[in-house]
mmCIF file of C-alpha atoms in Angstrom:
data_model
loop_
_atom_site.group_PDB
_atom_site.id
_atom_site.type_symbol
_atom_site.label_atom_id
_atom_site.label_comp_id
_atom_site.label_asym_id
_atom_site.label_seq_id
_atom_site.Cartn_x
_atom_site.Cartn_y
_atom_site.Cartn_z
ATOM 1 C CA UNK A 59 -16.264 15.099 -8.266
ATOM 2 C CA UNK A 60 -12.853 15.557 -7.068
ATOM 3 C CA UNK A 61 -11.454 12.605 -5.565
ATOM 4 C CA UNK A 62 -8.240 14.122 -4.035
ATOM 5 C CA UNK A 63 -6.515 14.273 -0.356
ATOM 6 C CA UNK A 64 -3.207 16.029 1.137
ATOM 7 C CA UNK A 65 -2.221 15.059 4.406
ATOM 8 C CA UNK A 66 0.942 16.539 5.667
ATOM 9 C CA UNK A 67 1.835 14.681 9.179
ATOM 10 C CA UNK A 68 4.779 15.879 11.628
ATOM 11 C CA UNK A 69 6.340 14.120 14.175
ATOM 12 C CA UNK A 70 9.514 14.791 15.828
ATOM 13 C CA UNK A 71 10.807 11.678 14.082
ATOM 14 C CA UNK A 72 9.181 12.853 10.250
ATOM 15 C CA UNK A 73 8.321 15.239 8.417
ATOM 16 C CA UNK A 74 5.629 13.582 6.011
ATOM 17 C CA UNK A 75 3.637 14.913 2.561
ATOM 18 C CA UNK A 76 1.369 13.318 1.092
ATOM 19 C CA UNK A 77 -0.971 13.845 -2.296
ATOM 20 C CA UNK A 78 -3.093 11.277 -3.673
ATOM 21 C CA UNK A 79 -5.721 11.641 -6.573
ATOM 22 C CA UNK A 80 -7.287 8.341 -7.187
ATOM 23 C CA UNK A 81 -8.407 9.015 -11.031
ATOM 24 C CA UNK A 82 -5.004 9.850 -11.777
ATOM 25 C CA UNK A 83 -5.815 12.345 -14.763
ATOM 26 C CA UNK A 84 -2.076 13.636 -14.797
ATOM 27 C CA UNK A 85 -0.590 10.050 -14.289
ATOM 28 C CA UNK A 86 1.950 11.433 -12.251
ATOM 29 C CA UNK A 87 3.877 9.556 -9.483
ATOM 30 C CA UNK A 88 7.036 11.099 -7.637
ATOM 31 C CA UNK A 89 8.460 9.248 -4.001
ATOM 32 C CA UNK A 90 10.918 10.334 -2.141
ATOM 33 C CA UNK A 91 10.837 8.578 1.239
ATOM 34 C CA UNK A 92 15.198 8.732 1.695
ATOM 35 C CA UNK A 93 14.572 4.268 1.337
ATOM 36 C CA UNK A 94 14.897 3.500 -1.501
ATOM 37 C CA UNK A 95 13.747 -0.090 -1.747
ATOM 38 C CA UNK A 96 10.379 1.471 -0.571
ATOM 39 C CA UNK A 97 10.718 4.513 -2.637
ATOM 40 C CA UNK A 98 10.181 1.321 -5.421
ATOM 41 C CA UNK A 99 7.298 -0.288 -3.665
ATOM 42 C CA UNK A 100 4.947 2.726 -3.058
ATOM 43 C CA UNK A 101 5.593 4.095 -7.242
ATOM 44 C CA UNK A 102 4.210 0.381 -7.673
ATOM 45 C CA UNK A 103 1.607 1.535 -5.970
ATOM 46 C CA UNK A 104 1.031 4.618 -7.808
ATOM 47 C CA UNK A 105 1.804 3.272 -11.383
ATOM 48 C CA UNK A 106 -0.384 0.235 -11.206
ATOM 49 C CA UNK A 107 -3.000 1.569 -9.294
ATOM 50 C CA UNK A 108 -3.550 4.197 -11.929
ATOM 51 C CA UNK A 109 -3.123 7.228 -9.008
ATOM 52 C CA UNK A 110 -1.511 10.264 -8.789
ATOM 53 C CA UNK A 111 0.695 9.818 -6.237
ATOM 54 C CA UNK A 112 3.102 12.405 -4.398
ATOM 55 C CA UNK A 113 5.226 11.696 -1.144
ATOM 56 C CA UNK A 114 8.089 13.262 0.362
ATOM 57 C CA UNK A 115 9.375 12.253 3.583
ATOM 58 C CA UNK A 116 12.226 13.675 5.836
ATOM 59 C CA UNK A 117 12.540 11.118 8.252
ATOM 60 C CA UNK A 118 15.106 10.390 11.149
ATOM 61 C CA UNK A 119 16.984 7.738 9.050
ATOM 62 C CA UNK A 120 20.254 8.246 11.048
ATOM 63 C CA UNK A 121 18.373 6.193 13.797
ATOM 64 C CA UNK A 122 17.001 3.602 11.071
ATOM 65 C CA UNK A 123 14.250 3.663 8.503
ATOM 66 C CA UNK A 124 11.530 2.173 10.415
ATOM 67 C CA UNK A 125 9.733 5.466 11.446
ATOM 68 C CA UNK A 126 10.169 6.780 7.768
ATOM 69 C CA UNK A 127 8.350 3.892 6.703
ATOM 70 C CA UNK A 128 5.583 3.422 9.169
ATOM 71 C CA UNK A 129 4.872 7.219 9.580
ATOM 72 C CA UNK A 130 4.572 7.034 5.421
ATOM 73 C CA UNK A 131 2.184 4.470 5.393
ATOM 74 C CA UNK A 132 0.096 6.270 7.985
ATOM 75 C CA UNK A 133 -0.330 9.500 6.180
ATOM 76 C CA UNK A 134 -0.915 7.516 3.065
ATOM 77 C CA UNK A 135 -3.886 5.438 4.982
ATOM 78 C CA UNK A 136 -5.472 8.743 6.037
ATOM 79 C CA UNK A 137 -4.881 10.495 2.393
ATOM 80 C CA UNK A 138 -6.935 7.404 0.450
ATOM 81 C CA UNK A 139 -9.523 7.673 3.548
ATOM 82 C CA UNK A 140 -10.314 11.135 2.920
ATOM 83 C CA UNK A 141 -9.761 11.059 -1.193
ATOM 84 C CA UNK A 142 -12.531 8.137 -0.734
ATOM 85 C CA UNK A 143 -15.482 10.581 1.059
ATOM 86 C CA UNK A 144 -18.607 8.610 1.427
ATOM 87 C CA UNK A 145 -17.741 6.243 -0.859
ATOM 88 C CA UNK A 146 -21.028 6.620 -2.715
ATOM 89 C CA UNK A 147 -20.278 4.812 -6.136
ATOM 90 C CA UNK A 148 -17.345 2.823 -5.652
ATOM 91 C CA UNK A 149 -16.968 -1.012 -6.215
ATOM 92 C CA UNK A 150 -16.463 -1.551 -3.046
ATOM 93 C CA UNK A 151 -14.957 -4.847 -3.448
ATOM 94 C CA UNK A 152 -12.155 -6.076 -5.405
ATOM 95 C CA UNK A 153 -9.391 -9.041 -5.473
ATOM 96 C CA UNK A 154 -6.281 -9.193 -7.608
ATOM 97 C CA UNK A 155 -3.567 -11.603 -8.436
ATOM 98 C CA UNK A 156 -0.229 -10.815 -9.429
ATOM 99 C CA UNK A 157 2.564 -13.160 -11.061
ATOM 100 C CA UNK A 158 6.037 -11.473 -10.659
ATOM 101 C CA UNK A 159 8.333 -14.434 -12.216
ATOM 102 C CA UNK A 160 8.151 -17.246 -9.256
ATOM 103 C CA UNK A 161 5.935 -15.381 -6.917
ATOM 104 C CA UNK A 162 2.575 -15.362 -6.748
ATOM 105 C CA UNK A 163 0.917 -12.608 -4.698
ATOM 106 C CA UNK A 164 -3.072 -12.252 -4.136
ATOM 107 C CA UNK A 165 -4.513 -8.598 -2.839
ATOM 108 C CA UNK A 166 -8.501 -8.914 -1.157
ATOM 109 C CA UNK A 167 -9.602 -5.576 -0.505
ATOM 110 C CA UNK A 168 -13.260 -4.231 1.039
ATOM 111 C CA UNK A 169 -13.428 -0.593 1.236
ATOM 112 C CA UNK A 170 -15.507 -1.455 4.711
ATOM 113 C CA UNK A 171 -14.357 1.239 7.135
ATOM 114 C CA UNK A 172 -13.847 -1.560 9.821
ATOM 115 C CA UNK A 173 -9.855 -1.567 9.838
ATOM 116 C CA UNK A 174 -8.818 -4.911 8.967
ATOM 117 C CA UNK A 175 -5.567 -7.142 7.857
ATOM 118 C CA UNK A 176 -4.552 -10.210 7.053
ATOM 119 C CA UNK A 177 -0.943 -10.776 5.818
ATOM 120 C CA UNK A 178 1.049 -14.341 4.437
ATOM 121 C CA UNK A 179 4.154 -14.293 3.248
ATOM 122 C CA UNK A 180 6.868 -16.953 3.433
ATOM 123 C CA UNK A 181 9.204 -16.873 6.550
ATOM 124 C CA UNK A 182 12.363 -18.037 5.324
ATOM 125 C CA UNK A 183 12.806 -14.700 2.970
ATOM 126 C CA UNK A 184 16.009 -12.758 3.427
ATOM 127 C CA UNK A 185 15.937 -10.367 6.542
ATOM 128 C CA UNK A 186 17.143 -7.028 4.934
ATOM 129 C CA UNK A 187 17.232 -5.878 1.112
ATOM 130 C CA UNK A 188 20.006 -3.687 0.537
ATOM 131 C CA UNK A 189 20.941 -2.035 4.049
ATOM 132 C CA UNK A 190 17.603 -0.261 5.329
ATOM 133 C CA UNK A 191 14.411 -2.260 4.259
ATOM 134 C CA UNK A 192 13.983 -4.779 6.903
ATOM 135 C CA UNK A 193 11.619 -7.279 5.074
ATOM 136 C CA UNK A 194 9.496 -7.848 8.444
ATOM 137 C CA UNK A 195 8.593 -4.230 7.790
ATOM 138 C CA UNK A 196 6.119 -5.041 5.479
ATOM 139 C CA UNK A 197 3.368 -6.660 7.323
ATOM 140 C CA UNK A 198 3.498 -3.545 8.980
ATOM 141 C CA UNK A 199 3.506 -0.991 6.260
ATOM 142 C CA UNK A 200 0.852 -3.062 4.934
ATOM 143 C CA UNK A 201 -1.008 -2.966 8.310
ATOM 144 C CA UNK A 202 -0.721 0.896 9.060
ATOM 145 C CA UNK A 203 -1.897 1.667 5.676
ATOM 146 C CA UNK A 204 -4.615 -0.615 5.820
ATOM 147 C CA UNK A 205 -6.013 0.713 9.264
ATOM 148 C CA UNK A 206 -5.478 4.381 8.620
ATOM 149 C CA UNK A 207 -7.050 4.262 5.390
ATOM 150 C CA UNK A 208 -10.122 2.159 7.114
ATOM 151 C CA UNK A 209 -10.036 -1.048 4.864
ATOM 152 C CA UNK A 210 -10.283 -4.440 5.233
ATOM 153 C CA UNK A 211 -7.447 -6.196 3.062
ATOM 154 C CA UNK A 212 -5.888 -9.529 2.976
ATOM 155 C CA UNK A 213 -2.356 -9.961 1.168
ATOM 156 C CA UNK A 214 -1.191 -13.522 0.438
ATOM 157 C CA UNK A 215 1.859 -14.905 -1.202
ATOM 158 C CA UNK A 216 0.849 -17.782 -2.974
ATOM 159 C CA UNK A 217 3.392 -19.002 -4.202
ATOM 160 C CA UNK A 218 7.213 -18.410 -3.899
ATOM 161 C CA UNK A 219 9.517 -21.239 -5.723
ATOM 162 C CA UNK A 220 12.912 -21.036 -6.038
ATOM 163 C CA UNK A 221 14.036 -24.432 -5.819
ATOM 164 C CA UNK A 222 17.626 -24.882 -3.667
ATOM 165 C CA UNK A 223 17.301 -21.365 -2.271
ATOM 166 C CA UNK A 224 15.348 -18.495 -0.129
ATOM 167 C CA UNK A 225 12.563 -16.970 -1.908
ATOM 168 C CA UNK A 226 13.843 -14.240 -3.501
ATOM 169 C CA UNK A 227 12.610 -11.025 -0.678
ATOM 170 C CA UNK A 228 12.675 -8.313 -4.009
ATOM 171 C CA UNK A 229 10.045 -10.450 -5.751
ATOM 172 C CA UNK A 230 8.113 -11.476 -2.950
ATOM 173 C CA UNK A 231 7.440 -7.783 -1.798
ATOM 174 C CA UNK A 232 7.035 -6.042 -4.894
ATOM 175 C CA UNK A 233 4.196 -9.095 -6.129
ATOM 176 C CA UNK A 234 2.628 -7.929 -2.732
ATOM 177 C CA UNK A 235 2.566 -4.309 -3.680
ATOM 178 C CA UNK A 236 1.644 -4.902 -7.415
ATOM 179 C CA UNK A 237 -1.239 -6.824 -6.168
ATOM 180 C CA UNK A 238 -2.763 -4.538 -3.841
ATOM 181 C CA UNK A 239 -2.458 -1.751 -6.374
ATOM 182 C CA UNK A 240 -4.331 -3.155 -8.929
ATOM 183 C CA UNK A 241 -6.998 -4.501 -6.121
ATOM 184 C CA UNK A 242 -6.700 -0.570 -4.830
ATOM 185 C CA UNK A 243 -7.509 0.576 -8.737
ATOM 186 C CA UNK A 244 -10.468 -1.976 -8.792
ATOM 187 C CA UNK A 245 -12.492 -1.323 -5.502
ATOM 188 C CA UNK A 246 -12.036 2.250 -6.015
ATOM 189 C CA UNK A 247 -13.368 2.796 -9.576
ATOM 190 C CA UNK A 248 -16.841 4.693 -9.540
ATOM 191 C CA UNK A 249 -19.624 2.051 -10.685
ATOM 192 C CA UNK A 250 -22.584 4.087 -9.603
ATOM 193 C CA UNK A 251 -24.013 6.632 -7.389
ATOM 194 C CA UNK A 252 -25.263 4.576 -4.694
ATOM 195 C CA UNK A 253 -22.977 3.672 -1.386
ATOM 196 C CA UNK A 254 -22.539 0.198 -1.753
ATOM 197 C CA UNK A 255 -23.842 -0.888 2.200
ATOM 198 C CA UNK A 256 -27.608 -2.088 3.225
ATOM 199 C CA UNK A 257 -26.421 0.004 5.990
ATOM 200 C CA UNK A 258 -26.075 3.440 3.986
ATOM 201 C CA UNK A 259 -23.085 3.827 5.326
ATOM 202 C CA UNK A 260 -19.416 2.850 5.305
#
């Protein structure tokens, strides 16, 4: 069973590609978003989730980088919605912790179909890493993913010491990205045949 999805989304702010295969048999990831902060985050995404994982974004980045990033996160939502079918087999449900030096970031996912999200992070990170990732994007790249693709998923930082100074904002993000990877690789791994619902449905 092929578990694979292209979604190709337009706007007249971004032009948008997207392939995802979530067994990953060619363990191939290649982003090119134009951000590349972000560009960093979603290969996270692909490496540790164990996904193939193609994007390529023209986006309207002499305005700033926010629709390139939301309008990403979007098409990526809808390409693990439709590489997911039925779900008939999966997990389902799946949590993981990551440690990234001082941070530690926690990923709760539940493959549900009822949009959900639930995001902590410390407040007092910086407000921009290098000149086009505002860090207050990522509740909401976390957000549009997470409704598009028709999950429930909580993201906590757990931790985030640096004693005398801000929380390093590199660390803090990519934790949060490592973490829901490796939850991603976990509630999506076929454990069956059945869907996992007393409904029959998710």
């Amino acid at each position: 069973m092929s578990r694979t999805a292209h979604i190709v989304r337009t706007t007249g702010e971004t032009a948008v590609d997207v392939f995802v295969d979530l067994d990953g048999p060619e363990k191939i990831v290649e982003i090119a978003t134009g951000v590349g902060f972000y560009d960093h985050m979603l290969h996270q995404l692909g490496k540790h989730g164990g996904f193939d994982l193609k994007v390529n974004v023209k986006g309207d980045l002499h305005i700033d980088s926010h629709h390139t990033m939301e309008d990403t996160a979007i098409a990526l939502g809808q390409a693990f919605a439709e590489a997911l079918g039925d779900k008939a087999g999966v997990v389902r449900f799946a949590d993981a912790s990551v440690p990234l030096d001082e941070v530690l970031a926690r990923a709760v996912i539940d493959l549900s179909g009822r949009p959900y999200m639930v995001h902590e992070e410390p407040i007092d990170i910086q407000p921009m890493i290098n000149t086009d990732y505002p860090t207050s994007m990522t509740r909401h790249i976390l957000e549009s993913f997470a409704y598009h693709a028709r999950i429930c998923l909580h993201v906590t930082v757990l931790r985030a010491s640096n004693p005398g100074q801000k929380p390093d904002a590199h660390h803090v993000i990519e934790a949060q990205f490592k973490a829901l990877a490796r939850a991603l690789k976990a509630a999506t791994r076929i454990d069956g045949n059945d869907i996992p619902s007393t409904k029959g449905v998710l």
